[in-house]
XYZ file of C-alpha atoms in Angstrom:
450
model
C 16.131 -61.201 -37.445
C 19.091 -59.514 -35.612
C 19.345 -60.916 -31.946
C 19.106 -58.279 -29.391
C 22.611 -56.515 -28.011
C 24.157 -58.677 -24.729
C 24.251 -56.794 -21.356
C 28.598 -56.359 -22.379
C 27.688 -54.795 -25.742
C 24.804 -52.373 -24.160
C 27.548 -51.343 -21.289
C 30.401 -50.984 -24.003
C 28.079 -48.819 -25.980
C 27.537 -46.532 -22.998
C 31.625 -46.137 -22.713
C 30.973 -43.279 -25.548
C 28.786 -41.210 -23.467
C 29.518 -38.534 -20.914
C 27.590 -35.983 -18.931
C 23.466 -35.690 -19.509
C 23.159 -38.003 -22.348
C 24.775 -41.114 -20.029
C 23.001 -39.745 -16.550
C 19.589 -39.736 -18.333
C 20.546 -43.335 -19.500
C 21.420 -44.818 -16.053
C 18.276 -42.743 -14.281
C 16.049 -44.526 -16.652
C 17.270 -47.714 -16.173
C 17.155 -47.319 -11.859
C 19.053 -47.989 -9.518
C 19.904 -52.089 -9.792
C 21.111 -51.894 -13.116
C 23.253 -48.818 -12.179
C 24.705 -50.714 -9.769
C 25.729 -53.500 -12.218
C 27.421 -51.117 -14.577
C 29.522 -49.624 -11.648
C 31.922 -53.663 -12.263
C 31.987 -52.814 -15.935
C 34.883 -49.977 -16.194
C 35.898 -46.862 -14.311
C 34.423 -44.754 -16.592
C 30.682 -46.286 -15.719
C 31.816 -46.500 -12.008
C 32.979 -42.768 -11.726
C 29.074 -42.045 -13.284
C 27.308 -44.427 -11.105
C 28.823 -42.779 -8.242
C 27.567 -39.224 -8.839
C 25.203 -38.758 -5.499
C 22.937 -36.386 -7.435
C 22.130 -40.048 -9.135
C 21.141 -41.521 -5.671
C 19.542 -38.725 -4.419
C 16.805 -39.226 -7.786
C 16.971 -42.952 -6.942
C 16.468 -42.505 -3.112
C 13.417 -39.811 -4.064
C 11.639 -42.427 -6.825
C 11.785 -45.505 -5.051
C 11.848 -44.919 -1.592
C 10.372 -40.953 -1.308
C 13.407 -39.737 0.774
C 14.330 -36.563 0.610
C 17.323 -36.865 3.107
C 20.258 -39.003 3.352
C 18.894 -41.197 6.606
C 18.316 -44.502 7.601
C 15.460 -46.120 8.502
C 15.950 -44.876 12.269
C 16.384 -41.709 10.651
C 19.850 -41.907 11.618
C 21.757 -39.197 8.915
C 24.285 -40.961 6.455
C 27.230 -39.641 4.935
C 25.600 -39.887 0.804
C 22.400 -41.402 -1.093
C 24.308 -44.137 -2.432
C 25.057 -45.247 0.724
C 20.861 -44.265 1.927
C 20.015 -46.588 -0.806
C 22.280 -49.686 0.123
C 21.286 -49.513 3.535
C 16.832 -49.500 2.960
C 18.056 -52.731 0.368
C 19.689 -54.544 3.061
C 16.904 -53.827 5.590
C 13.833 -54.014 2.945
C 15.085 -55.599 0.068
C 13.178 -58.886 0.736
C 9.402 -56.667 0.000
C 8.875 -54.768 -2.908
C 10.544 -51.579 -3.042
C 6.830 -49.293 -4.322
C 4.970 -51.564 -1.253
C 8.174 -50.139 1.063
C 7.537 -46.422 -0.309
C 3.935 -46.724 0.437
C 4.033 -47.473 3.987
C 6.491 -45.498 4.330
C 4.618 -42.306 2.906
C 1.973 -43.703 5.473
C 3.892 -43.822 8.740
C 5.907 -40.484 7.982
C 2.063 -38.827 6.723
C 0.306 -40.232 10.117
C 3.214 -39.053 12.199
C 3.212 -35.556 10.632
C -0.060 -35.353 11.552
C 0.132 -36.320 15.081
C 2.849 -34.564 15.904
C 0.777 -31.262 14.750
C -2.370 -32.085 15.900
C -2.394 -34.906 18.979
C 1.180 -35.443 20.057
C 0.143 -37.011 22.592
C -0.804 -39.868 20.459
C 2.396 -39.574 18.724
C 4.587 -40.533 22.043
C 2.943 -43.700 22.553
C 4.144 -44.651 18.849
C 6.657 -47.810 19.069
C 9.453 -48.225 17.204
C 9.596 -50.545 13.747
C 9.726 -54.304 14.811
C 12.905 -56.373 13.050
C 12.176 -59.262 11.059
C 13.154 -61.670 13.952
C 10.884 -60.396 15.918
C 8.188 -60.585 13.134
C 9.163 -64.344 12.834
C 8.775 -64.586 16.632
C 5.330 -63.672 16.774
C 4.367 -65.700 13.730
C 5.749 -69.139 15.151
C 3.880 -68.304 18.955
C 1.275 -67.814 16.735
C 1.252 -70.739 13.880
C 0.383 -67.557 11.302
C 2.184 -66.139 8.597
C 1.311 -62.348 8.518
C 0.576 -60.790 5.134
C 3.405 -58.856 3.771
C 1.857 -55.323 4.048
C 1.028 -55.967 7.388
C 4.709 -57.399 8.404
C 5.521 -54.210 6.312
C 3.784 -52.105 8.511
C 4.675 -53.823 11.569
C 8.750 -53.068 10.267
C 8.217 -49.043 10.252
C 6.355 -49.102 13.731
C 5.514 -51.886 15.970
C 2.114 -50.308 17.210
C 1.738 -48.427 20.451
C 2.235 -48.817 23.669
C 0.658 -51.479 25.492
C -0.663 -51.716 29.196
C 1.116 -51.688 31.754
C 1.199 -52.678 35.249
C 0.514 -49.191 36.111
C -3.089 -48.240 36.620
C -2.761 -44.505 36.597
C -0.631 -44.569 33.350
C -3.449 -46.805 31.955
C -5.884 -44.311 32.898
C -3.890 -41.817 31.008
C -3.198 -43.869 27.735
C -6.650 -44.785 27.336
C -8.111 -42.399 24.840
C -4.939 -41.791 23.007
C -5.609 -44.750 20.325
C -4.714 -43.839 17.179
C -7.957 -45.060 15.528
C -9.803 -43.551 17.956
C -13.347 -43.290 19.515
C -16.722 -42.105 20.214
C -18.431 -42.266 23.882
C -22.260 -42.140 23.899
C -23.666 -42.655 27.731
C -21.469 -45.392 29.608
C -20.484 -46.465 26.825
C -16.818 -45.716 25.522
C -14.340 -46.595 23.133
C -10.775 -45.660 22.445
C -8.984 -48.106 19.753
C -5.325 -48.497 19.761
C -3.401 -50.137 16.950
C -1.919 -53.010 18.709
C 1.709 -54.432 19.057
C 3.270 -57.915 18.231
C 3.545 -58.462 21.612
C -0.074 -57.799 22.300
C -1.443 -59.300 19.063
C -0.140 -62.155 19.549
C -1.424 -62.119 23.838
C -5.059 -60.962 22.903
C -5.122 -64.088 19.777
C -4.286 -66.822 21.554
C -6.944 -65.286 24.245
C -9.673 -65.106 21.240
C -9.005 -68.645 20.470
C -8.577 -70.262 23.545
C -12.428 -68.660 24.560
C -13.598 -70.023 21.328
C -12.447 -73.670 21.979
C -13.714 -73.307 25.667
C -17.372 -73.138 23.462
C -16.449 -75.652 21.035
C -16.037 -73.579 18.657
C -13.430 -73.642 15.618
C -14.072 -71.342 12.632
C -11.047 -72.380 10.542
C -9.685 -68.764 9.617
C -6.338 -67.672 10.662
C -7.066 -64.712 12.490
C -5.069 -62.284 15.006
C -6.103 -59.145 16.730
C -4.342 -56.041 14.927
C -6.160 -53.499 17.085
C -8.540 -53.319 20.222
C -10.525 -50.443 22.121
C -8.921 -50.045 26.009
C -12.889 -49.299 27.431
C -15.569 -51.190 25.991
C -14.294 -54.278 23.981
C -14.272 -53.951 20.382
C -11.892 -55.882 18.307
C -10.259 -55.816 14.703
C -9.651 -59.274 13.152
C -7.143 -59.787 10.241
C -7.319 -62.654 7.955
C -4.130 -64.040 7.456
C -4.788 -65.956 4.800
C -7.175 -63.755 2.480
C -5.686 -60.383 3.968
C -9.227 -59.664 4.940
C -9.923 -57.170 8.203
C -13.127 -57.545 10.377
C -14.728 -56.120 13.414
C -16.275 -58.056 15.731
C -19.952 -57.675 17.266
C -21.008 -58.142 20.651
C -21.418 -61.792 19.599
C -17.141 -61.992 18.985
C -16.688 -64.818 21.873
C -19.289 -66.826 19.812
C -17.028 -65.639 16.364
C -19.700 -63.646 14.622
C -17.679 -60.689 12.879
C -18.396 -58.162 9.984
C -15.869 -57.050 7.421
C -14.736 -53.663 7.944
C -13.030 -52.915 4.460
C -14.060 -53.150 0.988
C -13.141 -56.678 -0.317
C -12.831 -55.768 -3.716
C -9.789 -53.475 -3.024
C -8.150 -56.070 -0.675
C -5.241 -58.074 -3.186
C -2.716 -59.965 -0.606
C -0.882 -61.701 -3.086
C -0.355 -58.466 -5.988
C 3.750 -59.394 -6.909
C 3.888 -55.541 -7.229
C 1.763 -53.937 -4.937
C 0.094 -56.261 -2.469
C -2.292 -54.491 0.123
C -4.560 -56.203 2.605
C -7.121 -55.045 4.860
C -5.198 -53.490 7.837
C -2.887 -51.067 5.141
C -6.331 -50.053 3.637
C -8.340 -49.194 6.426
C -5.272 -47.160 8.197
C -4.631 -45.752 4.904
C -8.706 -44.724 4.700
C -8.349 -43.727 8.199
C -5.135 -41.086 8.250
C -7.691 -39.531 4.558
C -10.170 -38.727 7.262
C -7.923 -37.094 9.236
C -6.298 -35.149 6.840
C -9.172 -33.725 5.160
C -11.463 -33.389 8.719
C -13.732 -35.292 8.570
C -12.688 -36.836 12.175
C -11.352 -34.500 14.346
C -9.760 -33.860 17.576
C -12.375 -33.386 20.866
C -11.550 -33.137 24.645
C -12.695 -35.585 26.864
C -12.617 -35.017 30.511
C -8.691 -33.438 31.006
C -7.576 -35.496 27.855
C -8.753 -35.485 24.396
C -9.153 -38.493 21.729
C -9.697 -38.725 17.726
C -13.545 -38.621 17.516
C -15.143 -40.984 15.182
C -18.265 -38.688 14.897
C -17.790 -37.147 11.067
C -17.358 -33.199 11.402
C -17.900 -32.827 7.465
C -20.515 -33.549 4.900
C -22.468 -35.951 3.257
C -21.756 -37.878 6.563
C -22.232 -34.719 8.612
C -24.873 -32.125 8.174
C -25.421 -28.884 9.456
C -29.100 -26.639 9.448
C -29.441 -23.148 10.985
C -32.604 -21.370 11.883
C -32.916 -17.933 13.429
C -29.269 -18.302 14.272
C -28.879 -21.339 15.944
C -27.158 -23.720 13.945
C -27.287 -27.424 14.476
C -24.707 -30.214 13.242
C -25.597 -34.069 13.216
C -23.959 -37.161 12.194
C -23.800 -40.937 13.214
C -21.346 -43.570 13.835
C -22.146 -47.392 13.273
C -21.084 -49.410 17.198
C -21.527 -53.351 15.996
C -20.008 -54.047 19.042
C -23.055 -52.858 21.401
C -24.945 -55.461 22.431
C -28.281 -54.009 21.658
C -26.791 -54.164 18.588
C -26.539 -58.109 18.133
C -27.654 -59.755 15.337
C -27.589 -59.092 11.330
C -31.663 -57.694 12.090
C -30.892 -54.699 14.801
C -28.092 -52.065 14.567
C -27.097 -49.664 17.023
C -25.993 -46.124 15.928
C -24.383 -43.328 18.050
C -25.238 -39.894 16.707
C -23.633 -36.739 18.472
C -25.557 -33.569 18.006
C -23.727 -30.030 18.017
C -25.813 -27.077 18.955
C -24.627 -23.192 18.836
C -25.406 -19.802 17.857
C -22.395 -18.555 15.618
C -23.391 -14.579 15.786
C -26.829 -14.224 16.956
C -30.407 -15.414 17.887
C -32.370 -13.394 15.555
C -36.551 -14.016 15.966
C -38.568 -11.499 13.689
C -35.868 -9.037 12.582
C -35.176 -8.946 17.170
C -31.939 -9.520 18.464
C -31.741 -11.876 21.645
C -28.986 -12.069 23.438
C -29.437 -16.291 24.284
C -31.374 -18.701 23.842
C -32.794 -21.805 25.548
C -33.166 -25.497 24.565
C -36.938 -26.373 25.606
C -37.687 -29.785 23.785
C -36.637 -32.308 20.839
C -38.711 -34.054 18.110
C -36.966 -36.761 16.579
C -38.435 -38.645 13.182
C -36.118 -41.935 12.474
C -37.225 -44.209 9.217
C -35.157 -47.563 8.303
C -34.884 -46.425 4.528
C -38.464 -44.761 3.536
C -40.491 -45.596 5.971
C -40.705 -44.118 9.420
C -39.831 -46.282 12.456
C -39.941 -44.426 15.298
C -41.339 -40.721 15.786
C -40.295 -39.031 19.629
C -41.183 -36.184 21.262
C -39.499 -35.158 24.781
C -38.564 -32.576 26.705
C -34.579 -31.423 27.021
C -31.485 -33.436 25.381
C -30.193 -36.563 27.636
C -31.720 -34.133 30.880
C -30.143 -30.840 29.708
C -32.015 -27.809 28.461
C -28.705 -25.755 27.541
C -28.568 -22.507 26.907
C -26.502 -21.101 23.963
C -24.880 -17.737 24.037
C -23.357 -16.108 20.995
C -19.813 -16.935 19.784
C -19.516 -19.470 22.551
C -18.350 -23.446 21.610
C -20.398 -25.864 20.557
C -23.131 -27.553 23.063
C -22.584 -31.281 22.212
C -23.879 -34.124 23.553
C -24.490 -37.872 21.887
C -27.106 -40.160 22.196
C -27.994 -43.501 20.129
C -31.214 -45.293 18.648
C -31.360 -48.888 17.161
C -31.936 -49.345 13.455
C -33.699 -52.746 12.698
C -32.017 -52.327 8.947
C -29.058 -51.795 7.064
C -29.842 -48.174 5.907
C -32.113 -44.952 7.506
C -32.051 -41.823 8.471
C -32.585 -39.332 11.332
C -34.364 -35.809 10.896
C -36.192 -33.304 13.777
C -36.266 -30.063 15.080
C -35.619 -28.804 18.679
C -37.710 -26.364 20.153
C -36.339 -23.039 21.409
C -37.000 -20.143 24.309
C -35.872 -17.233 23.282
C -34.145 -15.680 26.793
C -34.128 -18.441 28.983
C -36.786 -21.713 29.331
C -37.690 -19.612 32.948
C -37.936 -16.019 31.955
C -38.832 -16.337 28.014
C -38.217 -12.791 26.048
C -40.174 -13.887 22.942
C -42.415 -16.849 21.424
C -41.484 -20.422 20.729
C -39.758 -21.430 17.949
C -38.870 -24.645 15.789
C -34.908 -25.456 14.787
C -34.364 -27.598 12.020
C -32.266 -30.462 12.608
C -31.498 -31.474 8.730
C -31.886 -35.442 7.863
C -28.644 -37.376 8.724
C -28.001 -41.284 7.337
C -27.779 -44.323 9.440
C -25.710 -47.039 7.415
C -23.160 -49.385 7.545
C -20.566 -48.122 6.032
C -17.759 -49.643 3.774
C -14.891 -49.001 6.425
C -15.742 -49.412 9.810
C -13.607 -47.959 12.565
């Protein structure tokens, strides 16, 4: 059997080529290789150094469109784009590189169109040294997505010393919130500096207990209101949120572990690249949106689409539901009870129409709720108003929303009702009574947790 052709005999061999035929060859075989045939001859070094060449390479293996740096700084050609990501990210694996990448430049496209407010508090990419700095003050290597991560944008913002710009970063985390009675949350993608602050903080409460639980864990992201904590797993590249029991180390994982591969030569992903990755979908395609809040607004966690969210009208008033999953609430604690925050959205979109009559509003008067952990039916309320409201809904106006939460002592259930309407107004009724459906929304744990 003939041996196969040396490197020297497969370059001489391209010396015979010119124009499409020896571009197509060199495309194919990307951008290393192109680079070694540039020392063969001047013929191969006059081809290699056709930019529209770099351009393709810069485009496959990096996604740039534009000759910039990673500062997005411009540069004078693509050969020279390309030389400059290898120095700086040659040590990861150029698809991993391309896919954060794509995330960051996605996420910040999105910001900067719908919350740039968000956007500003954005850091720039840590270096490598100060990657290593973190991970000796913390005795933890990072996984490489995350470092990866880490290299395009070293979180946001943390706090600062002053109170009133505190008060003003607060709900601009990037993961964002929910806020059901006094209870709020607002979570922020952390920085090095402030992962590796609130870690040694986690440990050092757990050894004032006694208590060691052997992981290698730091804090990737935190809520600036009520605590509630993300946990990555250095050494399986597993993410978890903690419960209300976190100072005693009792945690639940918040991505699927089946998807989670660390140690992939090709394309390794842990838990914090999938759940951002999971997170920025949901933003994209609306199913968390952007709500006010007081003179600010945040990224609420409530889903605005279906099957999480659903939506029921009757006689004109429509009605929206859906639920988020809080394992950080203490009435929460434990693997029995669950707390879930559900925010209800009440409005008339045209018109309150009762019997083939037009009325020109119409009143809240009363609530039924019916609750079941999976088939059977836990709880069944009746009450007057919504959290002491009766509100009165106009047509074409915004949503009425308010949120509220019930326990679940299960993994799974569901929440159904109906609210009862005036027609007019609760004191000076125009018409008769009548029932709005409130279509059956879940209650579950869910396979990301934000």
């Amino acid at each position: 059997m003939a041996s196969p052709p040396t490197e020297p005999a497969v370059a001489a061999g391209l010396e015979s080529l010119e124009g499409l035929a020896l571009d197509t060859i060199i495309s194919k075989a990307g951008a290393r290789p192109a680079g070694a045939l540039a020392c063969v001859s001047t013929h191969l070094r006059a081809a290699v150094a056709d930019d529209v060449l770099w351009r393709r390479f810069c485009a496959q293996d990096l996604g740039l469109d534009a000759p910039l740096d990673p500062e997005d700084h411009p540069l004078p050609s693509f050969k020279d784009t390309y030389k400059v990501w290898l120095e700086s990210f040659g040590m990861y694996p150029l698809p991993l590189v391309k896919r954060v990448k794509l995330f960051w430049s996605s996420l910040k496209g999105w910001l900067s169109e719908n919350f740039p407010e968000a956007l500003r508090t954005l850091s720039q990419g840590a270096s490598e040294a100060q990657i290593r700095t973190a991970e000796d003050d913390l005795g933890i290597k990072l996984p490489m997505a995350t470092k990866l991560l880490y290299r395009f944008c070293n979180g946001q913002l943390p706090f600062s010393r002053n109170h009133f710009e505190n008060v003003r970063m607060a709900p601009l985390g990037i993961i964002g919130g929910y806020v059901f009675y006094n209870h709020s949350v607002n979570v922020h993608l952390s920085s090095l500096e402030q992962m590796v602050e609130e870690t040694k903080e986690f440990y050092a409460e757990l050894n004032e207990q006694g208590l060691s639980n052997g992981l290698k864990l730091v804090l990737v992201a935190s809520s600036w209101y009520h605590a509630k904590s993300f946990l990555l797993n250095c050494s399986n590249g597993e993410l978890y949120v903690g419960t209300a029991n976190l100072p005693a180390g009792e945690m639940m994982p918040c991505v699927p572990k089946s998807l989670i591969k660390p140690t992939n030569s090709d394309m390794p992903q842990d838990g914090l690249l999938l759940w951002l990755e999971e997170h920025l979908r949901r933003l994209q395609n609306g199913m968390i949106k952007i709500r006010p809040l007081k003179t600010s607004r945040y990224i609420c966690l409530y889903p605005e689409a279906p099957p999480l969210c659903t939506s029921a009208t009757t006689n004109g008033v429509k009605v929206r539901a859906s639920a988020v999953f809080a394992p950080e609430h203490p009435h929460g604690e434990g693997h029995a009870g669950r707390l879930y925050s559900y925010s209800i959205r009440l409005s008339v979109p045209e018109a309150c129409m009762l019997g083939g009559v037009y009325y020109p509003s119409c009143q809240l008067h009363s609530r039924h709720w019916i609750i079941r952990c999976g088939d059977r039916v836990v709880s069944d309320v009746r009450g007057e108003g919504v959290i002491g409201k009766y509100p009165l809904l106009l047509p074409g106006q915004e949503e009425f929303v308010y949120e509220s939460c019930t326990p679940l002592h299960g993994s799974t259930g569901s929440v159904e009702g109906s609210f009862t309407f005036v027609p007019g107004r609760v004191t000076r009724p125009e018409g008769k009574p009548f029932e709005v459906t409130v279509a059956p929304f879940p209650l579950e744990t869910p396979e990301y947790i934000f």
